[in-house]
Short mmCIF file of C-alpha atoms in Angstrom, two decimals:
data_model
loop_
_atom_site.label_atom_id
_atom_site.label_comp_id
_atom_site.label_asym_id
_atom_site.label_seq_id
_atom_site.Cartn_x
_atom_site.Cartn_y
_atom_site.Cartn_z
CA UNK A 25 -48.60 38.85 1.57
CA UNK A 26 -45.12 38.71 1.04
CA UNK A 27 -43.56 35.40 -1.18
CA UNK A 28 -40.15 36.75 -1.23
CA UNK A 29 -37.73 33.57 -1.35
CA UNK A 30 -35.85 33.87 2.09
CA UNK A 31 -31.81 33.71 1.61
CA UNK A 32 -30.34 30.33 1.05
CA UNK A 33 -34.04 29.31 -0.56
CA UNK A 34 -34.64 28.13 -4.10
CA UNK A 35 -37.42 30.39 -6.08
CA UNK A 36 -38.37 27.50 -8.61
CA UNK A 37 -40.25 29.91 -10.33
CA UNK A 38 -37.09 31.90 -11.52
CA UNK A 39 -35.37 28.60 -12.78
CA UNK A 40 -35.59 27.22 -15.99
CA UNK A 41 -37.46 23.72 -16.76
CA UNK A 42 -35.78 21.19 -14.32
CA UNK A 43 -35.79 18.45 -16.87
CA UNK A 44 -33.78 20.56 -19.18
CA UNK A 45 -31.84 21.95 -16.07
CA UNK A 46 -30.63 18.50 -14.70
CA UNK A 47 -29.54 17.27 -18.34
CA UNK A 48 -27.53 20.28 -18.47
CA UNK A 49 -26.44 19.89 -15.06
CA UNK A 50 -25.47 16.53 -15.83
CA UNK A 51 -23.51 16.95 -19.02
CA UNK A 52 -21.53 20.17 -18.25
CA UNK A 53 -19.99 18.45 -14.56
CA UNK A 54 -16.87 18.68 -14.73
CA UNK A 55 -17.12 15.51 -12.09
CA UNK A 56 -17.65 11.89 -13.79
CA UNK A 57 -21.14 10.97 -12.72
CA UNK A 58 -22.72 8.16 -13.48
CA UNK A 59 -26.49 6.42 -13.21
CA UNK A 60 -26.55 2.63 -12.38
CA UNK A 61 -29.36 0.30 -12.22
CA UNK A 62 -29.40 -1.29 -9.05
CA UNK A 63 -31.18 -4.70 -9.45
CA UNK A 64 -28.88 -5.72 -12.30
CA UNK A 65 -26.12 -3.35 -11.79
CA UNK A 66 -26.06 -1.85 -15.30
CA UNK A 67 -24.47 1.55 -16.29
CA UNK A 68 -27.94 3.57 -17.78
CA UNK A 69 -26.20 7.11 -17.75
CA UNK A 70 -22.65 8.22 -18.07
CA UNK A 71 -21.73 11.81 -18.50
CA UNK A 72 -18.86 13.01 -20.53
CA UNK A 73 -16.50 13.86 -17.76
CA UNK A 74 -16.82 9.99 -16.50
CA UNK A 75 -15.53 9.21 -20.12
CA UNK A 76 -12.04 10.35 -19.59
CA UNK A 77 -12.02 8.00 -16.46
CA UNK A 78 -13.95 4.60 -17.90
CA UNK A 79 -13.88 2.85 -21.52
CA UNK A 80 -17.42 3.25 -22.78
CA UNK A 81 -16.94 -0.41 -23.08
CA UNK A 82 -17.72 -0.76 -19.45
CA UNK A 83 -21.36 -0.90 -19.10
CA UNK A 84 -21.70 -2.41 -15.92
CA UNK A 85 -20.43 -1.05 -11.92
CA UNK A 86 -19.76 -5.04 -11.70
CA UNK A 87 -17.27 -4.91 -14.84
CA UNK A 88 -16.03 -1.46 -13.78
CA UNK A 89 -15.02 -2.59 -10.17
CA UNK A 90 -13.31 -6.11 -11.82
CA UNK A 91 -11.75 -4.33 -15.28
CA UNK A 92 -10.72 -1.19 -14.40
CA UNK A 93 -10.45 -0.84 -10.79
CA UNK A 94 -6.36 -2.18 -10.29
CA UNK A 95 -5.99 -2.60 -6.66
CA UNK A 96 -7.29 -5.89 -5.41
CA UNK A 97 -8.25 -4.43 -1.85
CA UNK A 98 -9.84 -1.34 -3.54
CA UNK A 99 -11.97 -3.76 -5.42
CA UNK A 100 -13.36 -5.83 -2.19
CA UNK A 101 -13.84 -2.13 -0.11
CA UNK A 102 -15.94 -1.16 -3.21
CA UNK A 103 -17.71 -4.26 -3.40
CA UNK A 104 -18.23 -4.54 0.68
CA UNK A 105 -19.58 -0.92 0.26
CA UNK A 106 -21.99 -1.93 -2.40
CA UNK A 107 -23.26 -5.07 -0.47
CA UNK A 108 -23.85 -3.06 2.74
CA UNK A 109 -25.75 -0.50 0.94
CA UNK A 110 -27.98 -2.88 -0.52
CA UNK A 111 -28.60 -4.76 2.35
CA UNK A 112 -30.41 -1.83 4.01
CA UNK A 113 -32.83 -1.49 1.05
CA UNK A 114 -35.69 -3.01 3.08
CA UNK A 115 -35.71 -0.79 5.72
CA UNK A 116 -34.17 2.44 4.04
CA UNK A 117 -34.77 4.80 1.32
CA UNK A 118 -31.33 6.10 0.46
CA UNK A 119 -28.03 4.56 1.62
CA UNK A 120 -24.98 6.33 0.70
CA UNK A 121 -21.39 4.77 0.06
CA UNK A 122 -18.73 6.45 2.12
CA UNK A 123 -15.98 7.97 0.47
CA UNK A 124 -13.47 5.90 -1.28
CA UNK A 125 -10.26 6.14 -3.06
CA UNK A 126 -9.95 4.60 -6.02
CA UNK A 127 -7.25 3.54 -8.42
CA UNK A 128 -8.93 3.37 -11.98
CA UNK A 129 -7.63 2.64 -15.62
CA UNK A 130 -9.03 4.50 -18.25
CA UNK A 131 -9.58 3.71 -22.10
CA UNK A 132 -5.90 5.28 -22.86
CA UNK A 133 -4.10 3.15 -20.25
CA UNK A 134 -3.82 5.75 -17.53
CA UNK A 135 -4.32 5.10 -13.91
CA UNK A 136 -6.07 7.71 -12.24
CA UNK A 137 -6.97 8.84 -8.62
CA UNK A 138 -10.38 8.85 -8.38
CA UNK A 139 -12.26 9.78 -5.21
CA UNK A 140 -15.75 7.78 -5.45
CA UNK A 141 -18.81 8.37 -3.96
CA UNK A 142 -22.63 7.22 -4.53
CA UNK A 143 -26.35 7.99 -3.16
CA UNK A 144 -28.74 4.75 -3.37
CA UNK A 145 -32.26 5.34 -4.10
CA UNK A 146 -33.76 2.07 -3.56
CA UNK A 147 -37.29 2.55 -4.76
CA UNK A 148 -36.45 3.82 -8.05
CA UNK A 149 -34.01 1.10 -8.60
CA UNK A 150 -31.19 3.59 -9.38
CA UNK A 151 -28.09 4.93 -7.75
CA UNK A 152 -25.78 7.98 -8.40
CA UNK A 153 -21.78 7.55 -8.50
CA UNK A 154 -19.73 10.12 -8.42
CA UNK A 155 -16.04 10.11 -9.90
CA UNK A 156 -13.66 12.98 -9.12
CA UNK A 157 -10.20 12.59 -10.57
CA UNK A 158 -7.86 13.88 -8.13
CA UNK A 159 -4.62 12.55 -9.98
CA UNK A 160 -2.79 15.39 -9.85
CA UNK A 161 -3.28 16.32 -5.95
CA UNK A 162 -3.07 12.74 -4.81
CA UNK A 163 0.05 11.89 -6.76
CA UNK A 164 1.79 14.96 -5.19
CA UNK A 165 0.89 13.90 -1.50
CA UNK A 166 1.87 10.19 -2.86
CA UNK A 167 5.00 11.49 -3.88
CA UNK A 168 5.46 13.56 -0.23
CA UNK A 169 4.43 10.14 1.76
CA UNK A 170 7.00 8.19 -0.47
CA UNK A 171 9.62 11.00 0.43
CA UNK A 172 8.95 11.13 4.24
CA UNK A 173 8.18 7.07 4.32
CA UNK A 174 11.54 6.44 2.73
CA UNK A 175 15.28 5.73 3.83
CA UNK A 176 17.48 8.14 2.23
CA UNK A 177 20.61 6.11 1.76
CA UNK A 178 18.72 2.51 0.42
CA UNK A 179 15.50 3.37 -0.80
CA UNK A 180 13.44 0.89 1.28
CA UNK A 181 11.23 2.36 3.90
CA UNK A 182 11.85 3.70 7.22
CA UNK A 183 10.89 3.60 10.61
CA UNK A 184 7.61 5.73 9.86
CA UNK A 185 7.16 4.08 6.44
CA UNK A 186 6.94 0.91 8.71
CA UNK A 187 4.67 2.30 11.23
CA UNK A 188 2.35 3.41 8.41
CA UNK A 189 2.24 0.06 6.94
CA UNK A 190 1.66 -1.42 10.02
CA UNK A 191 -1.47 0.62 10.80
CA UNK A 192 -3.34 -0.02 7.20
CA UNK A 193 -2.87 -3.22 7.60
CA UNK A 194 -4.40 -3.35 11.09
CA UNK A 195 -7.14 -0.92 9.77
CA UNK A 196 -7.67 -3.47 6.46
CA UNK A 197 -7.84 -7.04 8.35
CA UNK A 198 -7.15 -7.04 12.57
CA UNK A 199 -7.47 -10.40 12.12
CA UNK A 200 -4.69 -11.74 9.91
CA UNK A 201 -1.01 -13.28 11.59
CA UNK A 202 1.62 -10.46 10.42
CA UNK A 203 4.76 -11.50 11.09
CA UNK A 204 7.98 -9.42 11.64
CA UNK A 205 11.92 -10.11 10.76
CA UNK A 206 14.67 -8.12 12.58
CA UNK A 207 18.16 -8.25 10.26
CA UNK A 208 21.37 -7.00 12.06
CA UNK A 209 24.57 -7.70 10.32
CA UNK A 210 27.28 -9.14 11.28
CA UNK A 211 31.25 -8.33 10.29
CA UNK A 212 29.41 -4.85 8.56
CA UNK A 213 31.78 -2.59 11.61
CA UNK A 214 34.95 -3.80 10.36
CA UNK A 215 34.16 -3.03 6.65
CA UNK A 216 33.29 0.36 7.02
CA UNK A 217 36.21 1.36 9.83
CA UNK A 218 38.52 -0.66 6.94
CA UNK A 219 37.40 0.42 3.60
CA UNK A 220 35.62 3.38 4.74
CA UNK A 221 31.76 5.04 4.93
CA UNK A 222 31.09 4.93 1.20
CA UNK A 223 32.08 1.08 0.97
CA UNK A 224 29.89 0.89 3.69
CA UNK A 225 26.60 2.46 2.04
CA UNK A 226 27.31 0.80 -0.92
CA UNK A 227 26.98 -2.27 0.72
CA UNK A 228 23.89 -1.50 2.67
CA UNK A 229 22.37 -0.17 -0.78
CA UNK A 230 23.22 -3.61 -2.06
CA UNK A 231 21.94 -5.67 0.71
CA UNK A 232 18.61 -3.66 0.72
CA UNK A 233 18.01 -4.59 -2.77
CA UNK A 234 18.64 -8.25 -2.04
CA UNK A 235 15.99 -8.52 0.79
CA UNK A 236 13.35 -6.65 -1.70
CA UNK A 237 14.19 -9.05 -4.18
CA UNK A 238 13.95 -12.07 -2.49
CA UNK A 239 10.63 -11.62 -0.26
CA UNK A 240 6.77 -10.74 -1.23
CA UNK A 241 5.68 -7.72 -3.29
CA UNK A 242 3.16 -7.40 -0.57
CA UNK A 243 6.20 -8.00 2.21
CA UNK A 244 7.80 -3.78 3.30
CA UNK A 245 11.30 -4.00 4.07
CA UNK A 246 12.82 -0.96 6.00
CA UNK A 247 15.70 -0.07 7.33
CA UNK A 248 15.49 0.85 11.44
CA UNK A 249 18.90 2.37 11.43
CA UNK A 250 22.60 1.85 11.13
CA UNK A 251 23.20 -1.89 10.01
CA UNK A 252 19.54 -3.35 11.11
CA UNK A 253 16.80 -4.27 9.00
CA UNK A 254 13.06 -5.24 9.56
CA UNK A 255 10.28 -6.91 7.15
CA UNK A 256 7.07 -6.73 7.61
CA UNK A 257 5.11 -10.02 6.39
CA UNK A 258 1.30 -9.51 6.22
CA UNK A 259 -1.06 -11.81 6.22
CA UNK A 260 1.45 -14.50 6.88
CA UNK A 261 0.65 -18.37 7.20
CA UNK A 262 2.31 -19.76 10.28
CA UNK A 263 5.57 -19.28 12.45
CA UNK A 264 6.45 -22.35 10.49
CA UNK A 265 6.53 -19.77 7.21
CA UNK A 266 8.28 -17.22 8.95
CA UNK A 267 10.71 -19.43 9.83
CA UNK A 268 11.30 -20.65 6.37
CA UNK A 269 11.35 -16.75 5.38
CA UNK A 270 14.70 -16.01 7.99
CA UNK A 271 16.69 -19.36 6.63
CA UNK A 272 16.34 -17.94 3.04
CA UNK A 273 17.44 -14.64 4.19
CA UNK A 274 20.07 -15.77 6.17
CA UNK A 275 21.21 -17.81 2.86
CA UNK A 276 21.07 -14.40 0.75
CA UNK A 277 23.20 -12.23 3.68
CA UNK A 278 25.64 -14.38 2.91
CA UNK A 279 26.46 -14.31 -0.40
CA UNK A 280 29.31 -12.36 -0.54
CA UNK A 281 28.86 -8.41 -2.10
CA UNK A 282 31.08 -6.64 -4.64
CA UNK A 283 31.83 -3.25 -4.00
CA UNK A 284 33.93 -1.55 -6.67
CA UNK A 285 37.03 -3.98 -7.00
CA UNK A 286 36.04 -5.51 -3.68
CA UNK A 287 33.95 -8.84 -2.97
CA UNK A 288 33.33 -8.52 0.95
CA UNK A 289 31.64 -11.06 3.32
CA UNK A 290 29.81 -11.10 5.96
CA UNK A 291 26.23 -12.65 7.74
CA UNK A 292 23.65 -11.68 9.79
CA UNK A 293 21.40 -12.16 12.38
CA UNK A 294 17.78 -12.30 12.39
CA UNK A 295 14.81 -12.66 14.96
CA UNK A 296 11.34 -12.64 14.68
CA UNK A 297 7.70 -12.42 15.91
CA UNK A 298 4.11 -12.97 15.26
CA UNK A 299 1.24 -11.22 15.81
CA UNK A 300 -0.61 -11.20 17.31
CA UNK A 301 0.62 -14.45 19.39
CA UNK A 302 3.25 -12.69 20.67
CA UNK A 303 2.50 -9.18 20.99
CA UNK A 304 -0.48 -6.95 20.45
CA UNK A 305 0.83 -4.17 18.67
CA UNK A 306 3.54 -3.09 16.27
CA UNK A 307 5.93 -2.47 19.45
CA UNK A 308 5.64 -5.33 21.35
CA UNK A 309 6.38 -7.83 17.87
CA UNK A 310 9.68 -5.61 17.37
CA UNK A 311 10.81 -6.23 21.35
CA UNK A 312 9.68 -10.00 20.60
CA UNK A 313 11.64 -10.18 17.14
CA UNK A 314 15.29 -8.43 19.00
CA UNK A 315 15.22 -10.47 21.58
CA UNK A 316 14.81 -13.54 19.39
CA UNK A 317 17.71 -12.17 17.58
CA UNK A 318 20.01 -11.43 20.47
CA UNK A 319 19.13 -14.97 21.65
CA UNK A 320 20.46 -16.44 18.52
CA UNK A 321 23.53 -14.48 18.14
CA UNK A 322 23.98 -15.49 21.45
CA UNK A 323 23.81 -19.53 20.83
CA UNK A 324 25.01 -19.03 17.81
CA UNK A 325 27.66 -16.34 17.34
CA UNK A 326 28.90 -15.35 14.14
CA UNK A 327 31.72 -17.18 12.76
CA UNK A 328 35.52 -15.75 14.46
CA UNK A 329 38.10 -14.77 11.61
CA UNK A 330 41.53 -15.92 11.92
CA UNK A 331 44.31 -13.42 11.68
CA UNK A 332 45.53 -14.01 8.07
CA UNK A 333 41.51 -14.50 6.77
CA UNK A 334 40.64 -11.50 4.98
CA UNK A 335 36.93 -10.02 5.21
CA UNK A 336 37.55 -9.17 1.23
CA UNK A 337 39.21 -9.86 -1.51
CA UNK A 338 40.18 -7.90 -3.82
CA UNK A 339 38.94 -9.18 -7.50
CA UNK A 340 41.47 -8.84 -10.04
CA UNK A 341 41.13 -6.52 -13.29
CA UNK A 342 39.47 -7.92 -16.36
#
């Protein structure tokens, strides 16, 4: 009778003993694994290559996901994951956790890309997490996304940065108000026909940095094009707060910029919209926030120079 293994099969009998074969399996990964207790959540195994992503100090998935773990929506994924997985312990014998993307910081300080998955075996108590550091690739596609996601001339994003930003936030809470500013300046024509194109980017560069500065870290300002600006406001309170958002702005386009030996003024303009009260997607909030912004300019157009009022004035050498 013929026992030949058939291709693809594993002839145990040809294989060393499995105990010693998993512990060298297990130490010579080059992927961080670990082994974690489920009922207490407790760190029982590590293997060497999960070293160089986790302080040995961390003996917990619990302490892993709060210490090391540095992005705040990372940590509640992770931790939605987990309680999903356990909640399907009654009726399951393995759950796995999807793929996930992790930001982690090591013993040494470094932040590294870690792509995480696990395999729950809820009758032996025990689950498997795997950590592959993908630094290196996902920092160079980071750095690609950043390029393509990025307005040349100010540095903020750009109409597909925006789009982009739009969609993970969708994808991470359809639920939440997000509210969107539309910035067009006024007076900016006459500077650049007058003091010419580079005058003119500088003082775009300089405005952009203003309207970073003086909204949310989690608020993406872009430029659209030409003289406009947008800002998307996530998880935003009320129209009430978006209201309170264009006033300030309006206050800080104001404040006159100095451009080489030049302090130039001029305003803008700004509409926006909520969503998803008035609009349910990215496009309609943008149609919503210009034609807020038309209708303002329109009730309230910006102020008329006289003839002898200059638009700058020159400041005088130190």
């Amino acid at each position: 009778m013929n026992t030949a293994s058939l291709p693809g099969q594993i002839d145990f009998s040809t294989l060393p003993d499995l105990t010693t074969l998993g512990q060298t399996l297990f130490e010579k990964a080059p992927i961080g694994t670990v082994v974690v207790r489920l009922s207490d959540s407790q760190i029982i195994l590590r293997n060497p290559a999960f070293r160089h992503i986790a302080d040995d100090r961390i003996t917990s998935m619990s302490a892993l996901i709060d210490t090391c773990c540095v992005d705040p929506k990372q940590q509640e994924q992770l931790r939605a994951q987990v309680r999903q997985a356990k909640s399907r312990a009654d009726c399951e014998e393995t759950s796995e956790l999807p793929e996930l993307v992790l930001d982690l910081k090591g013993a040494d300080g470094r932040i590294r890309i870690v792509q995480h998955y696990a395999l729950f075996f809820h009758k032996q108590d025990i689950a498997i997490g795997i950590f592959r550091d993908i630094s290196d690739i996902k920092r160079k596609y980071r750095a690609l996304q950043r390029d393509a996601f990025t307005d040349e001339l100010t540095g903020v994003g750009n109409r597909r940065g925006l789009m982009e930003r739009w969609n993970e936030e969708i994808e991470d809470d359809p639920a939440q108000t997000i509210g969107f500013l539309m910035i067009d300046l006024d007076q900016f024509k006459p500077i650049n026909d007058t003091y010419g194109h580079a005058t003119g980017d500088n003082v775009l560069r300089s405005l952009a940095r203003r309207l970073r500065k003086s909204v949310r870290k989690s608020d993406y300002v872009v430029r659209l094009g030409g003289d406009e600006f947008g800002i998307l406001l996530p998880d935003i309170e009320s129209r009430i707060m978006l209201d309170t958002v264009s006033n300030k702005l309006l206050a800080v386009l104001r404040r006159p910029v100095v451009v080489d030996t030049l302090r130039l003024s001029l305003s803008g303009s700004i509409g926006g919209g909520l969503y998803p009260e008035d609009g349910k997607d990215l496009a309609a909030i943008m149609v919503h926030a210009d034609h807020s912004m038309y209708s303002t300019k329109k009730n309230f157009p910006a102020k008329k120079r006289f003839p002898n009022e200059p638009a700058a004035v020159k400041i005088p050498p130190p």
